[in-house]
Amino acid sequence: QVQLVESGGRLVQAGDSLRLSCLVSERTFGMYAMGWFRQAPGKEREFVATISRSGDITLYLDSVKGRFTISRDNAKNTVYLQMNSLKPEDTAVYYCAARNVVVSNRVYVRGDDYTYWGQGTQVTVSS
C-alpha cells in the first residue's frame, strides 16, 4: 500500500511563503505522476498543481500561476509545493495525490485520476 504523508502546513500572514512536502512510501516513486489539491471549508476539492513523473511537465490552477511551484526529488521520494505571496483565499486543507504512470510521462488534473491520497495538511492565511 502506497502511503503519502504531507507536512508543512501552518498559520501564516498574507504575503508570506510556505513550502509543503509530501513523502511517498514507494520505492518506484519515479513512476508516479503527482498532484496537489486543496479543499476549503464548505467548498469542493480543487486541483492546484501537478507534475509528471520525470518532473519536466507541470500544470497549475490559474489562480496560483506565478505564485506556486510544484517540484519533486525522486531520490527523496518527495514532492513539494512552494507557495509564495499567499492570500487568504489560499486557506484550505492541502492534499497530495499519486498515480502510477507506466507508459507515458503525462500529468493529471482530475482528482478521480489519482489512486493514492495523503491525509492533508492545513494551511491558514490570515489577512
CSV table of C-alpha atoms in Angstrom, one decimal:
chain,number,residue,atom,x,y,z
A,1,GLN,CA,0.0,0.0,0.0
A,2,VAL,CA,1.4,3.4,-1.0
A,3,GLN,CA,1.3,5.9,1.7
A,4,LEU,CA,1.6,9.7,1.3
A,5,VAL,CA,2.3,12.0,4.2
A,6,GLU,CA,2.0,15.8,3.8
A,7,SER,CA,3.7,18.3,6.1
A,8,GLY,CA,4.5,22.0,6.3
A,9,GLY,CA,1.1,23.5,6.7
A,10,ARG,CA,0.6,26.2,9.3
A,11,LEU,CA,-0.9,29.6,10.1
A,12,VAL,CA,0.8,32.4,8.1
A,13,GLN,CA,0.0,36.0,7.2
A,14,ALA,CA,-1.0,37.3,3.7
A,15,GLY,CA,2.1,37.8,1.6
A,16,ASP,CA,4.1,35.1,3.4
A,17,SER,CA,5.6,32.0,1.8
A,18,LEU,CA,5.3,28.4,2.8
A,19,ARG,CA,6.6,25.1,1.4
A,20,LEU,CA,4.6,21.9,1.7
A,21,SER,CA,6.2,18.5,1.4
A,22,CYS,CA,4.7,15.1,0.6
A,23,LEU,CA,6.7,12.0,1.4
A,24,VAL,CA,5.7,8.9,-0.5
A,25,SER,CA,6.4,5.4,0.7
A,26,GLU,CA,7.0,3.8,-2.6
A,27,ARG,CA,10.4,2.7,-4.0
A,28,THR,CA,9.2,3.3,-7.5
A,29,PHE,CA,8.2,6.9,-6.8
A,30,GLY,CA,9.8,7.9,-10.1
A,31,MET,CA,7.0,6.1,-11.9
A,32,TYR,CA,4.2,8.2,-10.3
A,33,ALA,CA,2.6,11.4,-11.5
A,34,MET,CA,1.9,13.6,-8.5
A,35,GLY,CA,-0.7,16.3,-7.8
A,36,TRP,CA,-1.6,18.8,-5.1
A,37,PHE,CA,-5.3,19.5,-4.4
A,38,ARG,CA,-7.0,21.7,-1.8
A,39,GLN,CA,-10.3,21.9,-0.1
A,40,ALA,CA,-11.6,25.0,1.7
A,41,PRO,CA,-14.4,24.8,4.3
A,42,GLY,CA,-17.7,24.5,2.5
A,43,LYS,CA,-16.2,24.1,-0.9
A,44,GLU,CA,-15.4,21.2,-3.2
A,45,ARG,CA,-11.9,19.9,-3.6
A,46,GLU,CA,-10.0,21.6,-6.3
A,47,PHE,CA,-6.9,20.9,-8.4
A,48,VAL,CA,-3.8,23.1,-7.6
A,49,ALA,CA,-0.8,21.7,-9.4
A,50,THR,CA,0.5,18.5,-11.0
A,51,ILE,CA,3.9,17.3,-12.0
A,52,SER,CA,5.0,14.4,-14.3
A,53,ARG,CA,7.0,11.5,-13.1
A,54,SER,CA,10.1,12.9,-14.7
A,55,GLY,CA,9.4,16.4,-13.4
A,56,ASP,CA,9.6,18.1,-16.7
A,57,ILE,CA,5.8,18.8,-17.2
A,58,THR,CA,3.8,20.9,-14.7
A,59,LEU,CA,0.3,22.4,-14.7
A,60,TYR,CA,-1.3,24.9,-12.4
A,61,LEU,CA,-4.6,26.2,-11.3
A,62,ASP,CA,-4.9,29.7,-13.0
A,63,SER,CA,-5.2,31.5,-9.6
A,64,VAL,CA,-1.9,30.1,-8.4
A,65,LYS,CA,0.2,30.5,-11.5
A,66,GLY,CA,3.3,32.6,-10.8
A,67,ARG,CA,2.9,32.2,-7.1
A,68,PHE,CA,3.1,28.4,-6.5
A,69,THR,CA,5.7,26.0,-7.8
A,70,ILE,CA,5.5,22.2,-7.8
A,71,SER,CA,8.7,20.2,-7.8
A,72,ARG,CA,9.9,16.7,-6.9
A,73,ASP,CA,13.0,15.0,-5.7
A,74,ASN,CA,12.8,11.4,-6.9
A,75,ALA,CA,15.9,10.4,-4.8
A,76,LYS,CA,14.0,11.5,-1.7
A,77,ASN,CA,10.5,10.2,-2.7
A,78,THR,CA,9.2,13.7,-2.1
A,79,VAL,CA,7.0,16.2,-3.9
A,80,TYR,CA,6.9,19.8,-2.9
A,81,LEU,CA,4.6,22.8,-3.3
A,82,GLN,CA,6.3,26.1,-2.8
A,83,MET,CA,3.7,28.8,-2.1
A,84,ASN,CA,4.6,32.4,-2.3
A,85,SER,CA,2.6,35.6,-1.9
A,86,LEU,CA,-0.1,33.7,-0.1
A,87,LYS,CA,-3.6,35.1,0.1
A,88,PRO,CA,-6.5,34.5,2.5
A,89,GLU,CA,-8.3,32.7,-0.3
A,90,ASP,CA,-5.5,30.1,-0.3
A,91,THR,CA,-6.7,28.9,3.1
A,92,ALA,CA,-7.6,25.2,2.8
A,93,VAL,CA,-6.5,21.7,3.6
A,94,TYR,CA,-3.9,20.7,1.1
A,95,TYR,CA,-3.7,17.1,-0.2
A,96,CYS,CA,-1.1,15.4,-2.3
A,97,ALA,CA,-2.1,12.6,-4.6
A,98,ALA,CA,-0.2,9.9,-6.6
A,99,ARG,CA,-0.9,7.9,-9.7
A,100,ASN,CA,1.3,5.2,-11.2
A,101,VAL,CA,2.1,6.1,-14.8
A,102,VAL,CA,3.8,3.2,-16.5
A,103,VAL,CA,3.8,4.1,-20.2
A,104,SER,CA,3.6,7.9,-20.6
A,105,ASN,CA,5.0,11.0,-19.0
A,106,ARG,CA,1.7,12.8,-18.7
A,107,VAL,CA,0.1,14.8,-15.9
A,108,TYR,CA,-3.4,14.7,-14.5
A,109,VAL,CA,-5.7,17.5,-13.2
A,110,ARG,CA,-8.8,15.5,-12.1
A,111,GLY,CA,-8.9,14.0,-8.6
A,112,ASP,CA,-10.5,10.9,-9.9
A,113,ASP,CA,-7.4,10.2,-11.9
A,114,TYR,CA,-5.4,9.7,-8.8
A,115,THR,CA,-5.1,6.4,-6.8
A,116,TYR,CA,-3.4,7.4,-3.6
A,117,TRP,CA,-4.0,10.3,-1.3
A,118,GLY,CA,-2.4,11.8,1.8
A,119,GLN,CA,-4.3,12.8,4.9
A,120,GLY,CA,-3.9,16.5,4.2
A,121,THR,CA,-2.2,19.5,5.9
A,122,GLN,CA,-3.9,22.7,7.0
A,123,VAL,CA,-2.8,26.0,5.5
A,124,THR,CA,-4.4,29.1,7.0
A,125,VAL,CA,-3.6,32.5,5.6
A,126,SER,CA,-4.7,35.5,7.8
A,127,SER,CA,-5.3,38.9,6.3
